[in-house]
Amino acid sequence: MRIRWTAALAAALTITACSAPADEEPQERAAPQSHYLSLGDSLTVGVQPDESGVPVETSEGYTDVLYRALKDEDSTLVHERMGCGGEDTTTFIEGGIMRCDLRYEGDSQLDRAVAFLEEHGDRVDLVTLTIGGNNFTGCVNGVPSDPEAEIDPDALGVNEECVADGLERLETEVPVIAERLVEAASPDTRIVAMTYYNPFQALALVTGPEAATSESGPAARTVEIIDAVNASLTASYEAAGIEVADVAGAFQAAGAEAPSEGDGAGLPADLRAVCALTWMCDTVRGPDIHTNPAGARTIAEAFQERLG
């Protein structure tokens, strides 16, 4: 994080110290606060399944992990946690999810973020953005929301109309989001977005061991979809001058390092990563697409690597 003492402020403090009465100790002024603004969906607010398998917000999301690391470098840093579970690119711009609308007091998350950036100017050091995944989470059929329900392999599938709609909205709305954030932010503010990991690769475990390496079926189709999603996100962000943390690559790298023995024997590295870093393979709280604490740390590390 950059040092915020300016020459004018340093001079003002010097004058104050020199003019203090001899019998009084000069009072040190508190350093001005700097801000980290986190935006996005459920990953931003650390959603994980509780012991009953119900998704709840936690303080162990990737933004929380990242903030703790950044605060070690800048004790004045304040985390403005502005995400909301369920947000997709459309609701991020327009609103429409009741719990999110209540959180933003009738504004959309984008409107509230723009107002925050305009108000705080160059005191905002960093903005992180995680949006677009929920354009597609409803496109995979056959995954029950009840953790105690059995998954029927024959019911698994991909709704291609849903995918086409999600991609169209991604390609038209992410540039709008990126442009508005860049215009509202100070030139000194870094904005870093991210690519997505693919939790639905774990569906291969439901349909049999051979599906883990198959080039067809629902799990394989989700790989194609997430590749298209990440390519679209990266192109839109980079066109707007927004940096991109390679979370998809970080998961692949973590999978290569995950144990290939025991339960993971014979599984591709990317599938081992999904099981190690999310709740998708958990037989008690899962299947759940969200990161576990190890997954949150992996995403935070991808952002830290991008920040340098």
PDB file of C-alpha atoms in Angstrom:
ATOM      1  CA  MET A   1       0.000   0.000   0.000  1.00  0.00           C
ATOM      2  CA  ARG A   2       1.328   3.464  -0.756  1.00  0.00           C
ATOM      3  CA  ILE A   3       2.527   5.899   1.918  1.00  0.00           C
ATOM      4  CA  ARG A   4       0.013   8.665   2.442  1.00  0.00           C
ATOM      5  CA  TRP A   5       2.045  11.403   4.166  1.00  0.00           C
ATOM      6  CA  THR A   6       2.095  14.425   1.875  1.00  0.00           C
ATOM      7  CA  ALA A   7       4.545  17.284   2.009  1.00  0.00           C
ATOM      8  CA  ALA A   8       1.757  19.687   3.023  1.00  0.00           C
ATOM      9  CA  LEU A   9       0.616  17.453   5.862  1.00  0.00           C
ATOM     10  CA  ALA A  10       4.186  16.936   7.049  1.00  0.00           C
ATOM     11  CA  ALA A  11       4.717  20.720   7.067  1.00  0.00           C
ATOM     12  CA  ALA A  12       1.494  21.280   8.974  1.00  0.00           C
ATOM     13  CA  LEU A  13       2.520  18.768  11.616  1.00  0.00           C
ATOM     14  CA  THR A  14       5.924  20.438  11.912  1.00  0.00           C
ATOM     15  CA  ILE A  15       4.334  23.873  12.468  1.00  0.00           C
ATOM     16  CA  THR A  16       1.968  22.421  15.074  1.00  0.00           C
ATOM     17  CA  ALA A  17       4.821  20.776  16.937  1.00  0.00           C
ATOM     18  CA  CYS A  18       6.991  23.902  16.899  1.00  0.00           C
ATOM     19  CA  SER A  19       4.206  26.184  18.118  1.00  0.00           C
ATOM     20  CA  ALA A  20       3.128  24.003  21.027  1.00  0.00           C
ATOM     21  CA  PRO A  21       3.670  25.512  24.498  1.00  0.00           C
ATOM     22  CA  ALA A  22       6.892  24.418  26.139  1.00  0.00           C
ATOM     23  CA  ASP A  23       5.087  22.613  28.940  1.00  0.00           C
ATOM     24  CA  GLU A  24       2.852  20.583  26.606  1.00  0.00           C
ATOM     25  CA  GLU A  25       3.749  17.483  24.643  1.00  0.00           C
ATOM     26  CA  PRO A  26       3.015  17.811  20.892  1.00  0.00           C
ATOM     27  CA  GLN A  27       0.010  15.651  20.019  1.00  0.00           C
ATOM     28  CA  GLU A  28       0.524  13.248  17.159  1.00  0.00           C
ATOM     29  CA  ARG A  29      -2.235  13.330  14.564  1.00  0.00           C
ATOM     30  CA  ALA A  30      -3.729  10.043  13.499  1.00  0.00           C
ATOM     31  CA  ALA A  31      -2.820   8.943   9.991  1.00  0.00           C
ATOM     32  CA  PRO A  32      -5.710   9.300   7.534  1.00  0.00           C
ATOM     33  CA  GLN A  33      -7.609   6.107   6.859  1.00  0.00           C
ATOM     34  CA  SER A  34      -7.176   4.244   3.609  1.00  0.00           C
ATOM     35  CA  HIS A  35      -9.823   1.927   2.203  1.00  0.00           C
ATOM     36  CA  TYR A  36     -10.145  -1.494   0.601  1.00  0.00           C
ATOM     37  CA  LEU A  37     -13.494  -1.878  -1.178  1.00  0.00           C
ATOM     38  CA  SER A  38     -14.609  -5.432  -1.987  1.00  0.00           C
ATOM     39  CA  LEU A  39     -17.454  -5.953  -4.459  1.00  0.00           C
ATOM     40  CA  GLY A  40     -19.278  -8.940  -5.864  1.00  0.00           C
ATOM     41  CA  ASP A  41     -21.167 -12.096  -5.077  1.00  0.00           C
ATOM     42  CA  SER A  42     -21.171 -14.719  -2.317  1.00  0.00           C
ATOM     43  CA  LEU A  43     -17.433 -15.344  -2.616  1.00  0.00           C
ATOM     44  CA  THR A  44     -16.880 -11.718  -1.618  1.00  0.00           C
ATOM     45  CA  VAL A  45     -18.752 -12.159   1.659  1.00  0.00           C
ATOM     46  CA  GLY A  46     -17.311 -15.566   2.536  1.00  0.00           C
ATOM     47  CA  VAL A  47     -20.426 -17.694   2.096  1.00  0.00           C
ATOM     48  CA  GLN A  48     -19.884 -21.292   3.217  1.00  0.00           C
ATOM     49  CA  PRO A  49     -22.261 -24.061   4.313  1.00  0.00           C
ATOM     50  CA  ASP A  50     -22.782 -24.347   8.055  1.00  0.00           C
ATOM     51  CA  GLU A  51     -22.867 -27.664   9.909  1.00  0.00           C
ATOM     52  CA  SER A  52     -26.364 -28.280   8.550  1.00  0.00           C
ATOM     53  CA  GLY A  53     -25.308 -27.520   4.993  1.00  0.00           C
ATOM     54  CA  VAL A  54     -27.075 -24.139   4.891  1.00  0.00           C
ATOM     55  CA  PRO A  55     -25.042 -21.419   3.123  1.00  0.00           C
ATOM     56  CA  VAL A  56     -24.234 -18.527   5.476  1.00  0.00           C
ATOM     57  CA  GLU A  57     -21.942 -15.503   5.357  1.00  0.00           C
ATOM     58  CA  THR A  58     -18.694 -15.892   7.297  1.00  0.00           C
ATOM     59  CA  SER A  59     -15.622 -13.801   8.086  1.00  0.00           C
ATOM     60  CA  GLU A  60     -13.423 -16.326   6.273  1.00  0.00           C
ATOM     61  CA  GLY A  61     -13.950 -15.296   2.667  1.00  0.00           C
ATOM     62  CA  TYR A  62     -11.075 -14.503   0.360  1.00  0.00           C
ATOM     63  CA  THR A  63     -11.621 -10.763   0.880  1.00  0.00           C
ATOM     64  CA  ASP A  64     -11.243 -11.218   4.635  1.00  0.00           C
ATOM     65  CA  VAL A  65      -8.030 -13.197   4.198  1.00  0.00           C
ATOM     66  CA  LEU A  66      -6.697 -10.608   1.752  1.00  0.00           C
ATOM     67  CA  TYR A  67      -7.635  -7.718   4.036  1.00  0.00           C
ATOM     68  CA  ARG A  68      -5.795  -9.222   7.001  1.00  0.00           C
ATOM     69  CA  ALA A  69      -2.658  -9.568   4.878  1.00  0.00           C
ATOM     70  CA  LEU A  70      -2.936  -5.997   3.566  1.00  0.00           C
ATOM     71  CA  LYS A  71      -3.606  -4.548   7.012  1.00  0.00           C
ATOM     72  CA  ASP A  72      -0.323  -6.030   8.205  1.00  0.00           C
ATOM     73  CA  GLU A  73       1.318  -3.649   5.716  1.00  0.00           C
ATOM     74  CA  ASP A  74      -0.970  -0.646   6.326  1.00  0.00           C
ATOM     75  CA  SER A  75      -2.487  -0.336   9.802  1.00  0.00           C
ATOM     76  CA  THR A  76      -4.788   2.490   8.620  1.00  0.00           C
ATOM     77  CA  LEU A  77      -6.556   0.263   6.094  1.00  0.00           C
ATOM     78  CA  VAL A  78     -10.338  -0.186   6.501  1.00  0.00           C
ATOM     79  CA  HIS A  79     -12.286  -2.911   4.705  1.00  0.00           C
ATOM     80  CA  GLU A  80     -15.572  -1.798   3.118  1.00  0.00           C
ATOM     81  CA  ARG A  81     -17.232  -5.194   2.482  1.00  0.00           C
ATOM     82  CA  MET A  82     -19.932  -4.531  -0.077  1.00  0.00           C
ATOM     83  CA  GLY A  83     -20.697  -7.905  -1.676  1.00  0.00           C
ATOM     84  CA  CYS A  84     -23.979  -9.813  -1.596  1.00  0.00           C
ATOM     85  CA  GLY A  85     -24.720 -13.479  -2.178  1.00  0.00           C
ATOM     86  CA  GLY A  86     -26.640 -14.248  -5.368  1.00  0.00           C
ATOM     87  CA  GLU A  87     -25.607 -11.159  -7.314  1.00  0.00           C
ATOM     88  CA  ASP A  88     -25.114 -11.650 -11.047  1.00  0.00           C
ATOM     89  CA  THR A  89     -24.088  -9.005 -13.573  1.00  0.00           C
ATOM     90  CA  THR A  90     -27.673  -7.823 -14.077  1.00  0.00           C
ATOM     91  CA  THR A  91     -28.598  -7.412 -10.405  1.00  0.00           C
ATOM     92  CA  PHE A  92     -25.177  -5.870  -9.699  1.00  0.00           C
ATOM     93  CA  ILE A  93     -26.158  -3.032 -12.059  1.00  0.00           C
ATOM     94  CA  GLU A  94     -29.911  -2.835 -11.539  1.00  0.00           C
ATOM     95  CA  GLY A  95     -30.646  -4.416  -8.159  1.00  0.00           C
ATOM     96  CA  GLY A  96     -33.511  -6.866  -7.833  1.00  0.00           C
ATOM     97  CA  ILE A  97     -32.486  -9.256  -5.035  1.00  0.00           C
ATOM     98  CA  MET A  98     -34.443  -8.194  -1.969  1.00  0.00           C
ATOM     99  CA  ARG A  99     -31.776  -8.911   0.672  1.00  0.00           C
ATOM    100  CA  CYS A 100     -29.191  -7.068  -1.442  1.00  0.00           C
ATOM    101  CA  ASP A 101     -31.502  -4.136  -2.106  1.00  0.00           C
ATOM    102  CA  LEU A 102     -32.062  -3.820   1.644  1.00  0.00           C
ATOM    103  CA  ARG A 103     -28.315  -3.913   2.221  1.00  0.00           C
ATOM    104  CA  TYR A 104     -27.800  -1.062  -0.235  1.00  0.00           C
ATOM    105  CA  GLU A 105     -30.877   0.850   0.958  1.00  0.00           C
ATOM    106  CA  GLY A 106     -32.601   0.703  -2.411  1.00  0.00           C
ATOM    107  CA  ASP A 107     -29.518   1.256  -4.544  1.00  0.00           C
ATOM    108  CA  SER A 108     -27.799  -1.380  -6.613  1.00  0.00           C
ATOM    109  CA  GLN A 109     -24.385  -2.603  -5.521  1.00  0.00           C
ATOM    110  CA  LEU A 110     -22.812  -0.766  -8.464  1.00  0.00           C
ATOM    111  CA  ASP A 111     -24.526   2.519  -7.565  1.00  0.00           C
ATOM    112  CA  ARG A 112     -23.399   2.203  -3.958  1.00  0.00           C
ATOM    113  CA  ALA A 113     -19.840   1.367  -5.037  1.00  0.00           C
ATOM    114  CA  VAL A 114     -19.667   4.353  -7.384  1.00  0.00           C
ATOM    115  CA  ALA A 115     -20.905   6.656  -4.615  1.00  0.00           C
ATOM    116  CA  PHE A 116     -18.280   5.273  -2.217  1.00  0.00           C
ATOM    117  CA  LEU A 117     -15.473   5.748  -4.745  1.00  0.00           C
ATOM    118  CA  GLU A 118     -16.538   9.290  -5.562  1.00  0.00           C
ATOM    119  CA  GLU A 119     -16.799  10.206  -1.887  1.00  0.00           C
ATOM    120  CA  HIS A 120     -13.467   8.753  -0.777  1.00  0.00           C
ATOM    121  CA  GLY A 121     -11.365   9.487  -3.854  1.00  0.00           C
ATOM    122  CA  ASP A 122      -7.687   8.634  -3.611  1.00  0.00           C
ATOM    123  CA  ARG A 123      -8.129   7.289  -0.094  1.00  0.00           C
ATOM    124  CA  VAL A 124      -9.375   4.073  -1.731  1.00  0.00           C
ATOM    125  CA  ASP A 125      -6.240   2.037  -2.296  1.00  0.00           C
ATOM    126  CA  LEU A 126      -7.830  -1.123  -3.693  1.00  0.00           C
ATOM    127  CA  VAL A 127     -11.069  -2.430  -5.182  1.00  0.00           C
ATOM    128  CA  THR A 128     -11.598  -6.157  -5.739  1.00  0.00           C
ATOM    129  CA  LEU A 129     -14.423  -7.412  -7.938  1.00  0.00           C
ATOM    130  CA  THR A 130     -15.971 -10.888  -8.208  1.00  0.00           C
ATOM    131  CA  ILE A 131     -19.000 -10.964 -10.503  1.00  0.00           C
ATOM    132  CA  GLY A 132     -20.431 -13.080 -13.305  1.00  0.00           C
ATOM    133  CA  GLY A 133     -20.426 -16.592 -11.868  1.00  0.00           C
ATOM    134  CA  ASN A 134     -24.087 -16.432 -10.882  1.00  0.00           C
ATOM    135  CA  ASN A 135     -25.019 -15.830 -14.511  1.00  0.00           C
ATOM    136  CA  PHE A 136     -24.464 -19.587 -14.829  1.00  0.00           C
ATOM    137  CA  THR A 137     -24.958 -21.317 -11.462  1.00  0.00           C
ATOM    138  CA  GLY A 138     -28.610 -21.929 -12.309  1.00  0.00           C
ATOM    139  CA  CYS A 139     -27.739 -23.444 -15.670  1.00  0.00           C
ATOM    140  CA  VAL A 140     -26.699 -26.815 -14.245  1.00  0.00           C
ATOM    141  CA  ASN A 141     -29.716 -29.048 -13.672  1.00  0.00           C
ATOM    142  CA  GLY A 142     -29.996 -31.857 -11.145  1.00  0.00           C
ATOM    143  CA  VAL A 143     -27.893 -30.474  -8.275  1.00  0.00           C
ATOM    144  CA  PRO A 144     -30.144 -30.477  -5.169  1.00  0.00           C
ATOM    145  CA  SER A 145     -30.071 -27.563  -2.741  1.00  0.00           C
ATOM    146  CA  ASP A 146     -30.764 -29.958   0.148  1.00  0.00           C
ATOM    147  CA  PRO A 147     -27.423 -31.418   1.305  1.00  0.00           C
ATOM    148  CA  GLU A 148     -29.198 -34.597   2.452  1.00  0.00           C
ATOM    149  CA  ALA A 149     -30.747 -35.244  -0.960  1.00  0.00           C
ATOM    150  CA  GLU A 150     -29.212 -37.776  -3.304  1.00  0.00           C
ATOM    151  CA  ILE A 151     -27.962 -36.645  -6.700  1.00  0.00           C
ATOM    152  CA  ASP A 152     -29.588 -38.518  -9.555  1.00  0.00           C
ATOM    153  CA  PRO A 153     -26.958 -38.947 -12.310  1.00  0.00           C
ATOM    154  CA  ASP A 154     -29.694 -39.188 -14.932  1.00  0.00           C
ATOM    155  CA  ALA A 155     -31.065 -35.775 -13.897  1.00  0.00           C
ATOM    156  CA  LEU A 156     -27.754 -33.967 -14.386  1.00  0.00           C
ATOM    157  CA  GLY A 157     -27.521 -31.716 -17.403  1.00  0.00           C
ATOM    158  CA  VAL A 158     -26.803 -28.238 -18.729  1.00  0.00           C
ATOM    159  CA  ASN A 159     -29.517 -25.805 -19.804  1.00  0.00           C
ATOM    160  CA  GLU A 160     -28.001 -24.373 -22.973  1.00  0.00           C
ATOM    161  CA  GLU A 161     -30.551 -21.545 -23.265  1.00  0.00           C
ATOM    162  CA  CYS A 162     -29.563 -20.446 -19.771  1.00  0.00           C
ATOM    163  CA  VAL A 163     -25.874 -20.566 -20.745  1.00  0.00           C
ATOM    164  CA  ALA A 164     -26.465 -18.499 -23.891  1.00  0.00           C
ATOM    165  CA  ASP A 165     -28.394 -15.895 -21.904  1.00  0.00           C
ATOM    166  CA  GLY A 166     -25.711 -15.792 -19.210  1.00  0.00           C
ATOM    167  CA  LEU A 167     -22.932 -15.287 -21.741  1.00  0.00           C
ATOM    168  CA  GLU A 168     -24.849 -12.543 -23.550  1.00  0.00           C
ATOM    169  CA  ARG A 169     -25.401 -10.657 -20.306  1.00  0.00           C
ATOM    170  CA  LEU A 170     -21.772 -11.183 -19.320  1.00  0.00           C
ATOM    171  CA  GLU A 171     -20.493  -9.733 -22.589  1.00  0.00           C
ATOM    172  CA  THR A 172     -22.774  -6.696 -22.504  1.00  0.00           C
ATOM    173  CA  GLU A 173     -22.900  -5.907 -18.774  1.00  0.00           C
ATOM    174  CA  VAL A 174     -19.347  -6.479 -17.532  1.00  0.00           C
ATOM    175  CA  PRO A 175     -18.026  -3.653 -19.761  1.00  0.00           C
ATOM    176  CA  VAL A 176     -20.667  -1.360 -18.224  1.00  0.00           C
ATOM    177  CA  ILE A 177     -19.624  -2.361 -14.699  1.00  0.00           C
ATOM    178  CA  ALA A 178     -15.946  -1.943 -15.499  1.00  0.00           C
ATOM    179  CA  GLU A 179     -16.399   1.450 -17.151  1.00  0.00           C
ATOM    180  CA  ARG A 180     -18.428   2.911 -14.288  1.00  0.00           C
ATOM    181  CA  LEU A 181     -15.986   1.721 -11.632  1.00  0.00           C
ATOM    182  CA  VAL A 182     -12.964   3.027 -13.516  1.00  0.00           C
ATOM    183  CA  GLU A 183     -14.631   6.406 -14.109  1.00  0.00           C
ATOM    184  CA  ALA A 184     -15.582   6.766 -10.432  1.00  0.00           C
ATOM    185  CA  ALA A 185     -12.233   5.636  -9.009  1.00  0.00           C
ATOM    186  CA  SER A 186      -9.181   7.787  -8.464  1.00  0.00           C
ATOM    187  CA  PRO A 187      -6.326   7.202 -10.938  1.00  0.00           C
ATOM    188  CA  ASP A 188      -4.311   5.988  -7.939  1.00  0.00           C
ATOM    189  CA  THR A 189      -6.868   3.295  -7.030  1.00  0.00           C
ATOM    190  CA  ARG A 190      -6.076  -0.233  -8.170  1.00  0.00           C
ATOM    191  CA  ILE A 191      -9.042  -2.289  -9.342  1.00  0.00           C
ATOM    192  CA  VAL A 192      -8.477  -6.038  -9.541  1.00  0.00           C
ATOM    193  CA  ALA A 193     -11.101  -8.517 -10.729  1.00  0.00           C
ATOM    194  CA  MET A 194     -10.840 -12.309 -11.002  1.00  0.00           C
ATOM    195  CA  THR A 195     -11.532 -15.354 -13.106  1.00  0.00           C
ATOM    196  CA  TYR A 196     -13.602 -18.244 -11.712  1.00  0.00           C
ATOM    197  CA  TYR A 197     -12.842 -21.806 -10.723  1.00  0.00           C
ATOM    198  CA  ASN A 198     -15.233 -24.538 -11.898  1.00  0.00           C
ATOM    199  CA  PRO A 199     -16.980 -26.307  -8.981  1.00  0.00           C
ATOM    200  CA  PHE A 200     -19.175 -28.365 -11.304  1.00  0.00           C
ATOM    201  CA  GLN A 201     -16.278 -30.555 -12.372  1.00  0.00           C
ATOM    202  CA  ALA A 202     -17.130 -32.510  -9.231  1.00  0.00           C
ATOM    203  CA  LEU A 203     -20.261 -33.765 -10.997  1.00  0.00           C
ATOM    204  CA  ALA A 204     -17.969 -36.236 -12.728  1.00  0.00           C
ATOM    205  CA  LEU A 205     -17.714 -38.120  -9.444  1.00  0.00           C
ATOM    206  CA  VAL A 206     -21.466 -38.729  -9.471  1.00  0.00           C
ATOM    207  CA  THR A 207     -21.599 -40.301 -12.917  1.00  0.00           C
ATOM    208  CA  GLY A 208     -18.717 -42.734 -12.398  1.00  0.00           C
ATOM    209  CA  PRO A 209     -14.896 -42.781 -12.392  1.00  0.00           C
ATOM    210  CA  GLU A 210     -14.658 -42.771 -16.184  1.00  0.00           C
ATOM    211  CA  ALA A 211     -16.494 -39.422 -16.315  1.00  0.00           C
ATOM    212  CA  ALA A 212     -13.568 -37.724 -14.566  1.00  0.00           C
ATOM    213  CA  THR A 213     -11.507 -37.940 -17.727  1.00  0.00           C
ATOM    214  CA  SER A 214     -14.341 -37.964 -20.262  1.00  0.00           C
ATOM    215  CA  GLU A 215     -14.607 -35.240 -22.905  1.00  0.00           C
ATOM    216  CA  SER A 216     -18.403 -35.473 -22.919  1.00  0.00           C
ATOM    217  CA  GLY A 217     -21.167 -35.213 -20.340  1.00  0.00           C
ATOM    218  CA  PRO A 218     -22.304 -32.415 -18.005  1.00  0.00           C
ATOM    219  CA  ALA A 219     -18.993 -32.040 -16.150  1.00  0.00           C
ATOM    220  CA  ALA A 220     -17.020 -31.733 -19.381  1.00  0.00           C
ATOM    221  CA  ARG A 221     -19.514 -29.219 -20.746  1.00  0.00           C
ATOM    222  CA  THR A 222     -19.085 -27.011 -17.673  1.00  0.00           C
ATOM    223  CA  VAL A 223     -15.334 -26.890 -18.380  1.00  0.00           C
ATOM    224  CA  GLU A 224     -16.080 -25.427 -21.814  1.00  0.00           C
ATOM    225  CA  ILE A 225     -18.502 -22.937 -20.285  1.00  0.00           C
ATOM    226  CA  ILE A 226     -16.151 -21.689 -17.569  1.00  0.00           C
ATOM    227  CA  ASP A 227     -13.375 -21.306 -20.138  1.00  0.00           C
ATOM    228  CA  ALA A 228     -15.672 -19.083 -22.209  1.00  0.00           C
ATOM    229  CA  VAL A 229     -16.734 -17.155 -19.093  1.00  0.00           C
ATOM    230  CA  ASN A 230     -13.160 -16.486 -18.010  1.00  0.00           C
ATOM    231  CA  ALA A 231     -12.096 -15.467 -21.524  1.00  0.00           C
ATOM    232  CA  SER A 232     -14.982 -12.991 -21.708  1.00  0.00           C
ATOM    233  CA  LEU A 233     -14.310 -11.577 -18.235  1.00  0.00           C
ATOM    234  CA  THR A 234     -10.601 -11.155 -18.903  1.00  0.00           C
ATOM    235  CA  ALA A 235     -11.174  -9.410 -22.244  1.00  0.00           C
ATOM    236  CA  SER A 236     -13.728  -6.979 -20.794  1.00  0.00           C
ATOM    237  CA  TYR A 237     -11.667  -6.142 -17.720  1.00  0.00           C
ATOM    238  CA  GLU A 238      -8.407  -5.646 -19.569  1.00  0.00           C
ATOM    239  CA  ALA A 239     -10.123  -3.449 -22.168  1.00  0.00           C
ATOM    240  CA  ALA A 240     -11.202  -1.159 -19.310  1.00  0.00           C
ATOM    241  CA  GLY A 241      -7.777  -1.136 -17.673  1.00  0.00           C
ATOM    242  CA  ILE A 242      -8.763  -3.429 -14.803  1.00  0.00           C
ATOM    243  CA  GLU A 243      -6.257  -6.000 -13.606  1.00  0.00           C
ATOM    244  CA  VAL A 244      -7.252  -9.669 -13.382  1.00  0.00           C
ATOM    245  CA  ALA A 245      -6.256 -12.200 -10.722  1.00  0.00           C
ATOM    246  CA  ASP A 246      -5.904 -15.658 -12.274  1.00  0.00           C
ATOM    247  CA  VAL A 247      -7.996 -17.634  -9.804  1.00  0.00           C
ATOM    248  CA  ALA A 248      -8.713 -20.374 -12.346  1.00  0.00           C
ATOM    249  CA  GLY A 249      -4.976 -20.855 -12.803  1.00  0.00           C
ATOM    250  CA  ALA A 250      -4.392 -20.821  -9.047  1.00  0.00           C
ATOM    251  CA  PHE A 251      -6.889 -23.653  -8.595  1.00  0.00           C
ATOM    252  CA  GLN A 252      -5.234 -25.675 -11.353  1.00  0.00           C
ATOM    253  CA  ALA A 253      -1.841 -25.157  -9.737  1.00  0.00           C
ATOM    254  CA  ALA A 254      -3.226 -26.176  -6.343  1.00  0.00           C
ATOM    255  CA  GLY A 255      -4.696 -29.310  -7.898  1.00  0.00           C
ATOM    256  CA  ALA A 256      -1.325 -30.294  -9.288  1.00  0.00           C
ATOM    257  CA  GLU A 257       0.070 -30.100  -5.755  1.00  0.00           C
ATOM    258  CA  ALA A 258      -2.850 -31.948  -4.118  1.00  0.00           C
ATOM    259  CA  PRO A 259      -2.251 -35.567  -3.039  1.00  0.00           C
ATOM    260  CA  SER A 260      -2.913 -38.018  -5.866  1.00  0.00           C
ATOM    261  CA  GLU A 261      -3.180 -40.998  -3.523  1.00  0.00           C
ATOM    262  CA  GLY A 262      -6.096 -42.273  -1.461  1.00  0.00           C
ATOM    263  CA  ASP A 263      -9.452 -40.741  -2.407  1.00  0.00           C
ATOM    264  CA  GLY A 264      -7.793 -38.615  -5.094  1.00  0.00           C
ATOM    265  CA  ALA A 265      -6.043 -41.477  -6.859  1.00  0.00           C
ATOM    266  CA  GLY A 266      -6.568 -41.374 -10.599  1.00  0.00           C
ATOM    267  CA  LEU A 267      -8.403 -38.057 -10.603  1.00  0.00           C
ATOM    268  CA  PRO A 268      -7.268 -35.156 -12.814  1.00  0.00           C
ATOM    269  CA  ALA A 269      -5.468 -32.366 -10.987  1.00  0.00           C
ATOM    270  CA  ASP A 270      -8.245 -29.805 -11.562  1.00  0.00           C
ATOM    271  CA  LEU A 271     -10.828 -32.174 -10.067  1.00  0.00           C
ATOM    272  CA  ARG A 272      -8.610 -32.820  -7.054  1.00  0.00           C
ATOM    273  CA  ALA A 273      -8.461 -29.024  -6.598  1.00  0.00           C
ATOM    274  CA  VAL A 274     -12.251 -28.710  -6.577  1.00  0.00           C
ATOM    275  CA  CYS A 275     -12.503 -31.393  -3.896  1.00  0.00           C
ATOM    276  CA  ALA A 276      -9.686 -29.889  -1.814  1.00  0.00           C
ATOM    277  CA  LEU A 277     -10.707 -26.210  -2.054  1.00  0.00           C
ATOM    278  CA  THR A 278     -14.539 -26.235  -2.146  1.00  0.00           C
ATOM    279  CA  TRP A 279     -17.389 -28.019  -0.404  1.00  0.00           C
ATOM    280  CA  MET A 280     -18.482 -29.867  -3.558  1.00  0.00           C
ATOM    281  CA  CYS A 281     -17.066 -33.233  -2.471  1.00  0.00           C
ATOM    282  CA  ASP A 282     -17.899 -32.883   1.221  1.00  0.00           C
ATOM    283  CA  THR A 283     -20.351 -35.610   2.223  1.00  0.00           C
ATOM    284  CA  VAL A 284     -21.627 -33.750   5.318  1.00  0.00           C
ATOM    285  CA  ARG A 285     -22.072 -30.106   4.289  1.00  0.00           C
ATOM    286  CA  GLY A 286     -21.934 -30.458   0.525  1.00  0.00           C
ATOM    287  CA  PRO A 287     -22.255 -30.490  -2.309  1.00  0.00           C
ATOM    288  CA  ASP A 288     -21.774 -26.723  -2.201  1.00  0.00           C
ATOM    289  CA  ILE A 289     -20.026 -24.612  -4.840  1.00  0.00           C
ATOM    290  CA  HIS A 290     -18.401 -22.200  -2.394  1.00  0.00           C
ATOM    291  CA  THR A 291     -14.790 -22.263  -1.279  1.00  0.00           C
ATOM    292  CA  ASN A 292     -13.772 -23.750   2.022  1.00  0.00           C
ATOM    293  CA  PRO A 293     -11.137 -21.895   4.093  1.00  0.00           C
ATOM    294  CA  ALA A 294      -8.318 -23.410   2.014  1.00  0.00           C
ATOM    295  CA  GLY A 295     -10.038 -22.254  -1.173  1.00  0.00           C
ATOM    296  CA  ALA A 296     -10.496 -18.739   0.209  1.00  0.00           C
ATOM    297  CA  ARG A 297      -6.790 -18.595   0.981  1.00  0.00           C
ATOM    298  CA  THR A 298      -5.989 -19.772  -2.550  1.00  0.00           C
ATOM    299  CA  ILE A 299      -8.066 -16.958  -4.074  1.00  0.00           C
ATOM    300  CA  ALA A 300      -6.531 -14.386  -1.718  1.00  0.00           C
ATOM    301  CA  GLU A 301      -3.061 -15.561  -2.730  1.00  0.00           C
ATOM    302  CA  ALA A 302      -3.973 -15.120  -6.412  1.00  0.00           C
ATOM    303  CA  PHE A 303      -4.923 -11.496  -5.681  1.00  0.00           C
ATOM    304  CA  GLN A 304      -1.745 -10.954  -3.668  1.00  0.00           C
ATOM    305  CA  GLU A 305       0.312 -12.304  -6.535  1.00  0.00           C
ATOM    306  CA  ARG A 306      -1.417  -9.899  -8.919  1.00  0.00           C
ATOM    307  CA  LEU A 307      -0.871  -6.980  -6.563  1.00  0.00           C
ATOM    308  CA  GLY A 308       2.840  -7.818  -6.369  1.00  0.00           C
TER     309      GLY A 308
END
